[in-house]
Tab-separated table of C-alpha atoms and ligand atoms in Angstrom:
chain	number	residue	atom	x	y	z
I	1	MET	CA	-68.686	77.415	12.543
I	2	LYS	CA	-65.530	77.336	10.515
I	3	PHE	CA	-62.864	79.975	10.821
I	4	PHE	CA	-60.691	81.364	8.112
I	5	LEU	CA	-57.724	83.823	8.670
I	6	ASP	CA	-58.464	87.017	7.310
I	7	THR	CA	-54.445	87.856	6.169
I	8	ALA	CA	-51.845	87.494	3.554
I	9	ASP	CA	-49.090	87.201	6.113
I	10	ILE	CA	-47.850	83.723	5.630
I	11	GLY	CA	-46.101	83.504	8.862
I	12	GLN	CA	-49.395	84.460	10.723
I	13	ILE	CA	-51.082	81.747	8.510
I	14	GLU	CA	-48.639	79.058	9.349
I	15	GLU	CA	-48.870	79.777	12.978
I	16	ALA	CA	-52.836	79.498	13.112
I	17	ALA	CA	-52.319	76.429	10.737
I	18	SER	CA	-50.424	74.974	13.795
I	19	TRP	CA	-53.228	75.254	16.123
I	20	GLY	CA	-55.484	73.707	13.915
I	21	ALA	CA	-57.787	76.353	14.026
I	22	ILE	CA	-58.204	77.444	10.497
I	23	ALA	CA	-60.036	76.082	7.497
I	24	GLY	CA	-59.202	78.642	4.922
I	25	VAL	CA	-57.706	81.905	4.300
I	26	THR	CA	-58.871	85.234	2.878
I	27	THR	CA	-57.087	87.964	1.279
I	28	ASN	CA	-57.758	91.263	-0.258
I	29	PRO	CA	-55.635	93.992	-2.004
I	30	THR	CA	-54.910	95.690	1.284
I	31	LEU	CA	-53.912	92.564	3.172
I	32	TYR	CA	-51.476	91.815	0.106
I	33	ALA	CA	-50.059	95.571	0.102
I	34	ARG	CA	-49.513	95.090	3.972
I	35	THR	CA	-47.124	92.307	3.477
I	36	GLY	CA	-44.905	94.481	1.220
I	37	GLY	CA	-45.707	92.288	-1.550
I	38	LYS	CA	-45.552	93.719	-5.342
I	39	LEU	CA	-47.628	92.771	-8.272
I	40	ALA	CA	-44.890	90.722	-9.891
I	41	ASP	CA	-45.045	88.532	-6.698
I	42	PHE	CA	-48.706	88.347	-6.163
I	43	ASN	CA	-49.470	84.956	-8.014
I	44	ASN	CA	-46.355	83.311	-6.457
I	45	HIS	CA	-47.369	84.723	-3.081
I	46	ILE	CA	-51.050	83.204	-3.296
I	47	ALA	CA	-49.713	79.802	-4.581
I	48	ARG	CA	-47.759	79.803	-1.683
I	49	ILE	CA	-50.675	80.486	0.896
I	50	CYS	CA	-52.331	77.577	-1.007
I	51	ALA	CA	-49.837	75.290	-0.141
I	52	VAL	CA	-49.779	75.921	3.614
I	53	VAL	CA	-53.691	75.787	3.960
I	54	ASP	CA	-55.612	72.637	3.087
I	55	GLY	CA	-59.078	74.800	2.756
I	56	PRO	CA	-60.155	77.390	0.270
I	57	VAL	CA	-58.073	80.702	-0.244
I	58	SER	CA	-59.721	83.768	-1.658
I	59	ALA	CA	-57.520	86.091	-3.900
I	60	GLU	CA	-59.657	89.072	-5.092
I	61	VAL	CA	-59.705	90.527	-8.511
I	62	THR	CA	-58.945	94.137	-9.199
I	63	ALA	CA	-60.503	94.537	-12.497
I	64	GLU	CA	-63.839	96.387	-12.291
I	65	ASP	CA	-65.568	95.204	-15.661
I	66	ARG	CA	-66.709	91.554	-16.093
I	67	ALA	CA	-64.373	90.765	-18.689
I	68	GLY	CA	-61.477	91.945	-16.675
I	69	MET	CA	-62.445	90.085	-13.690
I	70	VAL	CA	-63.118	86.807	-15.488
I	71	GLU	CA	-59.361	87.136	-17.160
I	72	GLN	CA	-58.060	87.863	-13.637
I	73	ALA	CA	-60.073	85.055	-12.096
I	74	LYS	CA	-58.972	82.226	-14.416
I	75	GLU	CA	-55.277	83.443	-14.073
I	76	VAL	CA	-55.330	82.991	-10.312
I	77	ALA	CA	-57.764	79.968	-10.106
I	78	ALA	CA	-55.053	78.227	-12.138
I	79	LEU	CA	-52.454	78.719	-9.498
I	80	ALA	CA	-53.816	75.906	-6.961
I	81	ASP	CA	-56.977	73.648	-6.634
I	82	ASN	CA	-58.115	75.519	-3.675
I	83	VAL	CA	-58.095	79.107	-4.951
I	84	VAL	CA	-61.254	80.860	-4.719
I	85	VAL	CA	-61.922	84.193	-6.478
I	86	LYS	CA	-62.813	87.181	-4.554
I	87	ILE	CA	-65.175	89.437	-6.559
I	88	PRO	CA	-67.086	92.510	-5.080
I	89	THR	CA	-70.631	92.495	-5.182
I	90	THR	CA	-71.388	94.960	-8.167
I	91	VAL	CA	-73.447	94.492	-11.555
I	92	GLU	CA	-69.881	93.561	-13.557
I	93	GLY	CA	-69.290	91.347	-10.340
I	94	LEU	CA	-72.380	89.567	-10.635
I	95	ALA	CA	-71.963	88.961	-14.390
I	96	ALA	CA	-68.504	87.585	-13.799
I	97	THR	CA	-69.617	85.439	-11.078
I	98	HIS	CA	-72.326	84.005	-13.300
I	99	GLU	CA	-69.619	83.249	-15.863
I	100	LEU	CA	-67.236	81.635	-13.385
I	101	TYR	CA	-69.924	79.405	-11.961
I	102	LYS	CA	-70.534	78.102	-15.249
I	103	LEU	CA	-66.847	77.532	-15.735
I	104	GLY	CA	-66.905	75.514	-12.269
I	105	ILE	CA	-64.480	78.292	-10.615
I	106	PRO	CA	-65.599	79.091	-7.067
I	107	VAL	CA	-66.368	82.777	-6.145
I	108	ASN	CA	-66.413	84.549	-2.995
I	109	MET	CA	-68.555	87.682	-3.534
I	110	THR	CA	-67.133	90.385	-1.226
I	111	LEU	CA	-67.894	93.683	0.143
I	112	CYS	CA	-71.599	92.640	0.794
I	113	PHE	CA	-73.793	95.030	2.884
I	114	SER	CA	-77.286	93.981	2.171
I	115	VAL	CA	-79.882	91.235	1.867
I	116	PRO	CA	-80.823	91.993	-1.817
I	117	GLN	CA	-76.854	91.756	-2.732
I	118	ALA	CA	-76.487	88.515	-0.705
I	119	LEU	CA	-79.559	87.113	-2.539
I	120	LEU	CA	-78.207	88.191	-6.052
I	121	ALA	CA	-74.793	86.808	-5.096
I	122	ALA	CA	-76.543	83.370	-4.499
I	123	ARG	CA	-78.586	83.660	-7.603
I	124	ALA	CA	-75.351	84.197	-9.797
I	125	GLY	CA	-73.669	81.160	-8.518
I	126	ALA	CA	-71.394	82.483	-5.659
I	127	ARG	CA	-69.855	79.663	-3.575
I	128	TYR	CA	-69.546	82.237	-0.747
I	129	VAL	CA	-71.033	85.422	-0.071
I	130	SER	CA	-69.096	87.755	2.751
I	131	PRO	CA	-71.154	90.399	4.402
I	132	PHE	CA	-68.662	92.722	6.256
I	133	ILE	CA	-69.626	93.625	9.873
I	134	GLY	CA	-66.931	96.276	10.938
I	135	ARG	CA	-67.295	98.441	7.908
I	136	PHE	CA	-71.036	98.515	8.772
I	137	ASP	CA	-70.540	99.426	12.257
I	138	ASP	CA	-68.064	102.073	10.813
I	139	ILE	CA	-70.862	104.341	9.292
I	140	SER	CA	-73.250	103.929	12.571
I	141	GLU	CA	-75.132	100.633	11.077
I	142	ASP	CA	-75.438	97.354	12.755
I	143	GLY	CA	-73.060	95.041	10.890
I	144	LEU	CA	-74.129	92.101	13.026
I	145	SER	CA	-77.678	92.360	12.283
I	146	GLN	CA	-76.905	92.690	8.693
I	147	VAL	CA	-75.131	89.072	8.965
I	148	GLU	CA	-77.925	87.944	10.807
I	149	ASP	CA	-80.608	89.135	8.228
I	150	ILE	CA	-78.235	87.585	5.156
I	151	VAL	CA	-77.819	84.139	7.135
I	152	THR	CA	-81.654	84.162	7.777
I	153	ALA	CA	-82.735	85.044	4.042
I	154	LEU	CA	-80.126	82.864	2.288
I	155	GLY	CA	-81.737	79.947	4.590
I	156	ASN	CA	-85.079	80.439	3.249
I	157	TYR	CA	-84.150	79.082	-0.241
I	158	ASP	CA	-82.449	76.221	-2.410
I	159	PHE	CA	-80.296	77.966	-4.935
I	160	GLY	CA	-79.301	74.656	-6.614
I	161	HIS	CA	-75.595	74.960	-5.236
I	162	GLU	CA	-73.919	75.360	-2.186
I	163	ILE	CA	-73.425	78.950	-0.564
I	164	GLU	CA	-71.967	79.574	2.453
I	165	VAL	CA	-71.805	82.727	4.494
I	166	ILE	CA	-68.534	84.238	5.529
I	167	ALA	CA	-68.906	86.531	8.171
I	168	ALA	CA	-66.154	89.291	7.152
I	169	SER	CA	-64.508	92.345	8.660
I	170	VAL	CA	-64.580	90.917	12.056
I	171	ARG	CA	-63.024	93.104	14.692
I	172	SER	CA	-63.584	91.320	17.820
I	173	ALA	CA	-64.171	87.941	19.662
I	174	HIS	CA	-67.693	89.403	20.560
I	175	HIS	CA	-68.397	89.523	16.786
I	176	VAL	CA	-67.348	85.937	16.347
I	177	THR	CA	-69.549	84.828	19.434
I	178	GLN	CA	-72.628	86.580	17.761
I	179	CYS	CA	-72.150	85.332	14.561
I	180	ALA	CA	-71.832	81.636	15.705
I	181	LEU	CA	-75.105	82.187	17.540
I	182	MET	CA	-76.950	83.371	14.335
I	183	GLY	CA	-75.620	80.408	12.166
I	184	ALA	CA	-72.914	82.177	9.888
I	185	ASP	CA	-71.073	79.414	8.361
I	186	ILE	CA	-67.585	80.906	8.888
I	187	ALA	CA	-65.893	83.643	10.345
I	188	THR	CA	-62.929	85.204	8.627
I	189	VAL	CA	-60.781	86.721	11.584
I	190	PRO	CA	-57.725	88.731	11.492
I	191	PHE	CA	-55.033	87.117	13.382
I	192	ASP	CA	-55.018	89.395	16.243
I	193	VAL	CA	-58.778	88.545	16.680
I	194	LEU	CA	-58.149	84.701	16.469
I	195	LYS	CA	-55.681	85.489	19.383
I	196	LYS	CA	-58.306	87.217	21.479
I	197	MET	CA	-60.609	84.418	20.662
I	198	VAL	CA	-58.198	81.839	22.655
I	199	ALA	CA	-57.478	84.393	25.673
I	200	HIS	CA	-59.521	84.661	28.910
I	201	PRO	CA	-58.440	86.153	32.175
I	202	LEU	CA	-60.185	83.234	34.066
I	203	THR	CA	-57.961	80.710	32.147
I	204	ASP	CA	-54.648	82.781	32.979
I	205	ARG	CA	-55.660	83.196	36.703
I	206	GLY	CA	-56.303	79.599	36.876
I	207	ILE	CA	-53.046	78.435	35.574
I	208	ALA	CA	-51.462	80.915	37.793
I	209	SER	CA	-53.200	79.179	40.905
I	210	PHE	CA	-52.645	75.917	39.763
I	211	ASN	CA	-48.774	76.680	39.486
I	212	ALA	CA	-49.060	78.315	42.788
I	213	ASP	CA	-50.214	75.268	44.492
I	214	TRP	CA	-48.050	72.812	42.472
I	215	GLU	CA	-44.883	74.703	43.976
I	216	LYS	CA	-46.262	73.483	47.474
I	217	VAL	CA	-46.253	70.015	46.173
I	218	THR	CA	-42.931	70.012	44.919
I	219	GLN	CA	-41.299	71.647	47.832
I	220	ALA	CA	-43.072	69.447	50.324
L	1	LIG	O1	-62.730	90.229	4.821
L	1	LIG	C1	-62.667	91.379	4.623
L	1	LIG	C2	-61.797	92.076	5.738
L	1	LIG	O2	-60.537	91.985	5.297
L	1	LIG	C3	-62.134	93.455	5.858
L	1	LIG	O3	-61.728	93.969	7.046
L	1	LIG	O4	-61.246	95.301	9.017
L	1	LIG	O5	-60.676	96.095	6.622
L	1	LIG	O6	-63.217	96.004	7.446
L	1	LIG	P1	-61.897	95.236	7.559
């Protein structure tokens, strides 16, 4: 399983990149708004992220019609070679994705909550599809089962192009474990979840006991 960092915070991206932990980044309008960024700085911000990360960087369109999505997609895709355009899984989004597929611009179809949506994204030519776990859990559904079903369904077919499942809206290290066990290609995780993935109380306890014993050695 590969990990993407789900953030627009360049400091977090630089730190996670220094761990060798991340193969890409996903952003969305909310994550960009959290950085305090403004519209005029958006393209420059995405270009800066693309310079920090070797792998794909998803930048989301905000238009809701196919022509507007394609126009925004072309603009953002021109910023760097590793830009992936994030497009919601709607009828207009599918049409835009298909157009972009024909132009060779990779798309991450986002806000995906069902197997039929994922299959349609794949047929339209999406390079990635992003089922959301946490937001599905939020409405008392089972986000993990949904991702598992999507991984299984997409694995049943050859779409004639590469498509990877990005488990998104990941809220815990447990989500990551379950997604890895079900064979999701990628988990995109917030920085706080990435830190929790490293942490284990027995690791901390082990370091404390080794250090305590080493004290005895150094005092001998
Ligand atoms: O990748 C999508 C993700 O940013 C959504 O996460 O926690 O806002 O549901 P969340």
